[in-house]
Short mmCIF file of C-alpha atoms and ligand atoms in Angstrom, two decimals:
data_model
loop_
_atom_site.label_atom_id
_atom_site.label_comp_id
_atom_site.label_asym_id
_atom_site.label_seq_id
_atom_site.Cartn_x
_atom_site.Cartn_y
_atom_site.Cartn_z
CA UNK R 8 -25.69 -20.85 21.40
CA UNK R 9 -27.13 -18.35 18.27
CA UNK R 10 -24.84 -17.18 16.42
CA UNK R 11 -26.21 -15.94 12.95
CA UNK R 12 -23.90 -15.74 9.73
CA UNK R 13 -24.25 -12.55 8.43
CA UNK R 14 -23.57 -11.68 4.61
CA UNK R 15 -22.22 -8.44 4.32
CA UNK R 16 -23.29 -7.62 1.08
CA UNK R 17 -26.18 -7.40 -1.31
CA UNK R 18 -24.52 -7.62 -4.84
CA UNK R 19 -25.75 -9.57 -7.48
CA UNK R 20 -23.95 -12.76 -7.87
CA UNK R 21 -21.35 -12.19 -4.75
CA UNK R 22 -19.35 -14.51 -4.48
CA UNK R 23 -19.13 -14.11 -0.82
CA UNK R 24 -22.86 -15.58 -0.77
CA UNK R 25 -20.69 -19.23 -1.13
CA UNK R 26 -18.49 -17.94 1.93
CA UNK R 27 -21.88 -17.84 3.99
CA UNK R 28 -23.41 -20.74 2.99
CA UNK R 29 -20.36 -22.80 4.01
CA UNK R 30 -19.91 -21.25 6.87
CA UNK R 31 -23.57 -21.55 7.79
CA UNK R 32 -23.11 -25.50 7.11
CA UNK R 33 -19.82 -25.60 9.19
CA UNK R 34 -21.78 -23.72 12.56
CA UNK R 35 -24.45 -26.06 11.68
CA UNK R 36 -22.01 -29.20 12.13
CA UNK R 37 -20.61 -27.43 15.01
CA UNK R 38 -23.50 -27.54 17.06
CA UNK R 39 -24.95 -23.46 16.93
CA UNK R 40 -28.47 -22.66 16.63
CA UNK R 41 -27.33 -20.14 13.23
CA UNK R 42 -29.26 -18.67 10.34
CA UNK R 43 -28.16 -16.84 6.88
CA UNK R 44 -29.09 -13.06 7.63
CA UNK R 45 -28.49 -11.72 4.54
CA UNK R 46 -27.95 -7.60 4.72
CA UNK R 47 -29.64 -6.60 1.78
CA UNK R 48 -32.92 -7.77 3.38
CA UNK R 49 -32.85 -5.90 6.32
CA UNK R 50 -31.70 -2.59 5.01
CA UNK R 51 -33.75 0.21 3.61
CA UNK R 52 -32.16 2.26 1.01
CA UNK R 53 -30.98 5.24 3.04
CA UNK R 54 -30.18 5.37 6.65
CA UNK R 55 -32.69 4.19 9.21
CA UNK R 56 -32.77 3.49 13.07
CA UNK R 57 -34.39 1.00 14.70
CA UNK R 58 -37.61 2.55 16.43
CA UNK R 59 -38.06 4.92 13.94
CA UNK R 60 -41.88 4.41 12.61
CA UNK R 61 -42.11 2.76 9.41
CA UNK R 62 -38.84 0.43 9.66
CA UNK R 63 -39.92 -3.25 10.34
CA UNK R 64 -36.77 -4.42 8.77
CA UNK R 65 -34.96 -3.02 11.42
CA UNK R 66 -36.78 -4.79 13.89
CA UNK R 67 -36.69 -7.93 12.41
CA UNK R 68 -32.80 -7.23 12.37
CA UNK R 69 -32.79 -6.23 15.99
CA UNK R 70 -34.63 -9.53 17.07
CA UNK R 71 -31.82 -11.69 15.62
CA UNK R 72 -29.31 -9.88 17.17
CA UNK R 73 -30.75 -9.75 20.51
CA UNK R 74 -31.80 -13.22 20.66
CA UNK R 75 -27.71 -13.47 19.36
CA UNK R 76 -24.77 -14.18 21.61
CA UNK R 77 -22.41 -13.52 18.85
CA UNK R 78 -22.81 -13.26 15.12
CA UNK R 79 -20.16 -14.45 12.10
CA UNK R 80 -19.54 -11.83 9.75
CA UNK R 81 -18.95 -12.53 6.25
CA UNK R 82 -17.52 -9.37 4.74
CA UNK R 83 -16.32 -9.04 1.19
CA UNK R 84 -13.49 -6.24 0.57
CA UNK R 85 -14.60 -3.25 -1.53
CA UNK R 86 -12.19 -0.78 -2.22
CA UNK R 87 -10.24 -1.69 1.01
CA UNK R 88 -13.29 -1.22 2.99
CA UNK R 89 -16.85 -3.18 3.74
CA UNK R 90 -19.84 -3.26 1.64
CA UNK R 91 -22.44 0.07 2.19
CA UNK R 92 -25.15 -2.74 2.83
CA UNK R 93 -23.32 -3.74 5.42
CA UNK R 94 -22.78 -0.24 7.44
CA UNK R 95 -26.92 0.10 6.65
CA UNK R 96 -26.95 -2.82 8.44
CA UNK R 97 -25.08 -2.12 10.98
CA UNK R 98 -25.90 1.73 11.45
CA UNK R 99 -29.68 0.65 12.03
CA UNK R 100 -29.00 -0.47 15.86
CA UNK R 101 -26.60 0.37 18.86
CA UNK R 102 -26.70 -0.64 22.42
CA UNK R 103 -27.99 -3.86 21.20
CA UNK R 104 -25.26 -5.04 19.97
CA UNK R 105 -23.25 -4.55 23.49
CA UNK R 106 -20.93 -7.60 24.34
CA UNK R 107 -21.54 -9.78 21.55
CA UNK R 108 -18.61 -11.33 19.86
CA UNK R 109 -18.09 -11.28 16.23
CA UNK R 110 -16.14 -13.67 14.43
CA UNK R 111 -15.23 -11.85 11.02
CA UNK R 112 -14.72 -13.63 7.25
CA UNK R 113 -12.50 -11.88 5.01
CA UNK R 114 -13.66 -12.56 1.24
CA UNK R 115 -11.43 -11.50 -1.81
CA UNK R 116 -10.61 -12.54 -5.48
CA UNK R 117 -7.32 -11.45 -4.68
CA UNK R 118 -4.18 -12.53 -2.57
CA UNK R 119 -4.86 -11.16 0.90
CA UNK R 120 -8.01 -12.42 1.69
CA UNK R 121 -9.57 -9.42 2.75
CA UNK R 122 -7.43 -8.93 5.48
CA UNK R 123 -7.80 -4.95 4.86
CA UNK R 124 -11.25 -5.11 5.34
CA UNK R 125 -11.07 -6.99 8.10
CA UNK R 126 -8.93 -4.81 9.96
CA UNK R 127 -10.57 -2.03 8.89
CA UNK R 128 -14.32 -3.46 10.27
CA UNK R 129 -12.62 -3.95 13.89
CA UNK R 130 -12.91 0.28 14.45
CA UNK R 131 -16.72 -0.50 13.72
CA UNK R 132 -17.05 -3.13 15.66
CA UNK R 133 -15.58 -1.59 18.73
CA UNK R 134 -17.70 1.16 18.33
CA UNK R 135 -20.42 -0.84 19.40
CA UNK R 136 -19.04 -2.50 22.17
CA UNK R 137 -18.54 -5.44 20.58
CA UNK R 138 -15.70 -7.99 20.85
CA UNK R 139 -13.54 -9.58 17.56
CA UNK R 140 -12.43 -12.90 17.68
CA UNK R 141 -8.33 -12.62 17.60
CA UNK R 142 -8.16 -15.31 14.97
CA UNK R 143 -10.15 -13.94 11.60
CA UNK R 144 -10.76 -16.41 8.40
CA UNK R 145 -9.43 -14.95 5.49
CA UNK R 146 -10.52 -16.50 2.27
CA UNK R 147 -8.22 -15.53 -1.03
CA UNK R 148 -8.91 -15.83 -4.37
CA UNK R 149 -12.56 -16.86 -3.70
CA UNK R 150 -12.96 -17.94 -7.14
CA UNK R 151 -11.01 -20.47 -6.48
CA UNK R 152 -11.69 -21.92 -3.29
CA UNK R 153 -15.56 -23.29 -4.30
CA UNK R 154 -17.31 -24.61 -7.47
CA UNK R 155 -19.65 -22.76 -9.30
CA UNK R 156 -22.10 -24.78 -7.59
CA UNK R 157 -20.39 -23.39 -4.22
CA UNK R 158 -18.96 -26.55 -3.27
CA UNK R 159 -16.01 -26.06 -1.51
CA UNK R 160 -12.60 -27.23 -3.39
CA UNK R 161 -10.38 -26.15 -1.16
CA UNK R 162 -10.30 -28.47 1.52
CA UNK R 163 -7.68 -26.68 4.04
CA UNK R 164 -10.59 -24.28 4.80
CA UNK R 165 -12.10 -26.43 6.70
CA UNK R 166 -9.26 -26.39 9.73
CA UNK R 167 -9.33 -22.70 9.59
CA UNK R 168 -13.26 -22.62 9.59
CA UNK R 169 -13.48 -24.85 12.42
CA UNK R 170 -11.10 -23.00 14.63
CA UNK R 171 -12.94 -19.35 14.13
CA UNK R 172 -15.79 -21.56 15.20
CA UNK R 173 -14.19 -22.54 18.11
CA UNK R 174 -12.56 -18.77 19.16
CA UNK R 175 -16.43 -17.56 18.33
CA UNK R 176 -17.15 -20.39 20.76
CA UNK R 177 -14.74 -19.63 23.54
CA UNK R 178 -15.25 -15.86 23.19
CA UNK R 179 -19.17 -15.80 23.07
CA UNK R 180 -19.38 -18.59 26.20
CA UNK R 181 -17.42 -15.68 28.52
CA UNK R 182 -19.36 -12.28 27.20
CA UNK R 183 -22.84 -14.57 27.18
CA UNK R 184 -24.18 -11.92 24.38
CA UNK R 185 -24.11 -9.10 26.78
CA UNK R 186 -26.84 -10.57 28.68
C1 FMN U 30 -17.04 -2.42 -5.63
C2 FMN U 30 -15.97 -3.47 -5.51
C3 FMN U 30 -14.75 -3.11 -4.96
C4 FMN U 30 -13.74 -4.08 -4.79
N1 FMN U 30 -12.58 -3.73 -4.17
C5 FMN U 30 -11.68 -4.70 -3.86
C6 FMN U 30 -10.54 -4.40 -3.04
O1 FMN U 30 -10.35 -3.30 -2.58
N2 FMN U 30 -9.70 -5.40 -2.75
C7 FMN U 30 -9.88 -6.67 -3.21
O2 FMN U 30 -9.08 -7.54 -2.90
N3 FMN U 30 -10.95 -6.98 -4.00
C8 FMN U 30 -11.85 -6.03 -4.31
N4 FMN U 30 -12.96 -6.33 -5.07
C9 FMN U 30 -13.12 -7.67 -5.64
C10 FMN U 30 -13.75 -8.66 -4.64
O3 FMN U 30 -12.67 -9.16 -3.88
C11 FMN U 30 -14.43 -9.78 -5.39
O4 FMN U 30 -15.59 -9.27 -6.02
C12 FMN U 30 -14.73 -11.00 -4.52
O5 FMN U 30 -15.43 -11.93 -5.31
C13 FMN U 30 -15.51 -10.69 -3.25
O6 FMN U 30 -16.63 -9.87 -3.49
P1 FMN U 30 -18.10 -10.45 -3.83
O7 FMN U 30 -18.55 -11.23 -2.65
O8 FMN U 30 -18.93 -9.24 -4.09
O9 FMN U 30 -17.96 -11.31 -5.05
C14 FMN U 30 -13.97 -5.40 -5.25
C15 FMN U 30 -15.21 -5.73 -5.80
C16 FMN U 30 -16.21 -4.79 -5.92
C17 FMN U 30 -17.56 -5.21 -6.46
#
């Protein structure tokens, strides 16, 4: 099963790039074919679609998410919303993202996780035809949860990580990616 980790944003030093990697390693462990997508290098700097002549980051884009059952989103909250790489990103395809599941990463250096961002990204994602995982993995004060080396101190994360992985499991398994 592919299901790419997507980071969700393209700002220097993020620390939601430490969110990814982990994850990455944890879908590794788990036994899906995954890669690090990050958003900044498949966006251009204004709105594109895919198709349109010119855009061959788009297309690279579109061939990970078609060969995709299901991607993980790592989305950092900014101002109570997601990242404008991101909704590049996103806004450069449609139907291809049609029954794929999405299991969504909340990242904040504050106490909720992200969990406005993450509720917020579900009116996007349905948009698209695409299903959310119920269960989300919210990670709080992100500063504090990994090294500076982005080792992960926190070590309760790795239950919750391992039972989005699961729900992403369950969920893409039924919808098969649309396919
Ligand atoms: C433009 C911007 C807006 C932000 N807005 C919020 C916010 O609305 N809520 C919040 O909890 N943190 C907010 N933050 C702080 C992020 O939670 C913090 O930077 C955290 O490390 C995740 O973002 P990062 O991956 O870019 O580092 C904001 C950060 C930036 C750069």
């Amino acid at each position: 099963m592919f299901i790419p980790v997507i980071l969700g944003t393209a700002r220097e030093g993020a620390q939601s790039a430490k969110v990814a990697n982990y994850i990455l390693k944890k879908a590794e462990e788990y036994g899906f074919e995954t890669e690090l997508v990050k958003a900044g290098d498949y966006i251009e700097a204004q709105t594109k679609r895919v198709g349109v002549e010119g855009n061959p980051k788009a297309e690279s884009w579109k061939a990970i998410v078609e060969r995709a059952e299901g991607m993980i989103i790592v989305v950092p909250e900014y101002n109570h919303s997601f990242p404008g790489e991101l909704k590049l990103l996103l806004d450069s395809l449609y139907k291809e993202y049609y029954g794929k599941t999405v299991g969504l990463v909340g990242v904040s250096n504050g106490g909720l996780g992200g969990a406005r961002v993450v509720e917020n990204i579900k009116t996007l994602i349905n948009n698209f035809g695409m299903i959310a995982t119920q269960r989300s993995l919210l990670v709080s004060k992100v500063q504090d949860v990994f090294d500076e080396t982005g080792n992960l101190k926190d070590e309760s994360y790795n239950e919750k990580a391992i039972k989005l992985l699961d729900e992403v499991k369950w969920f893409a398994g039924r919808l098969k990616g649309g396919k």
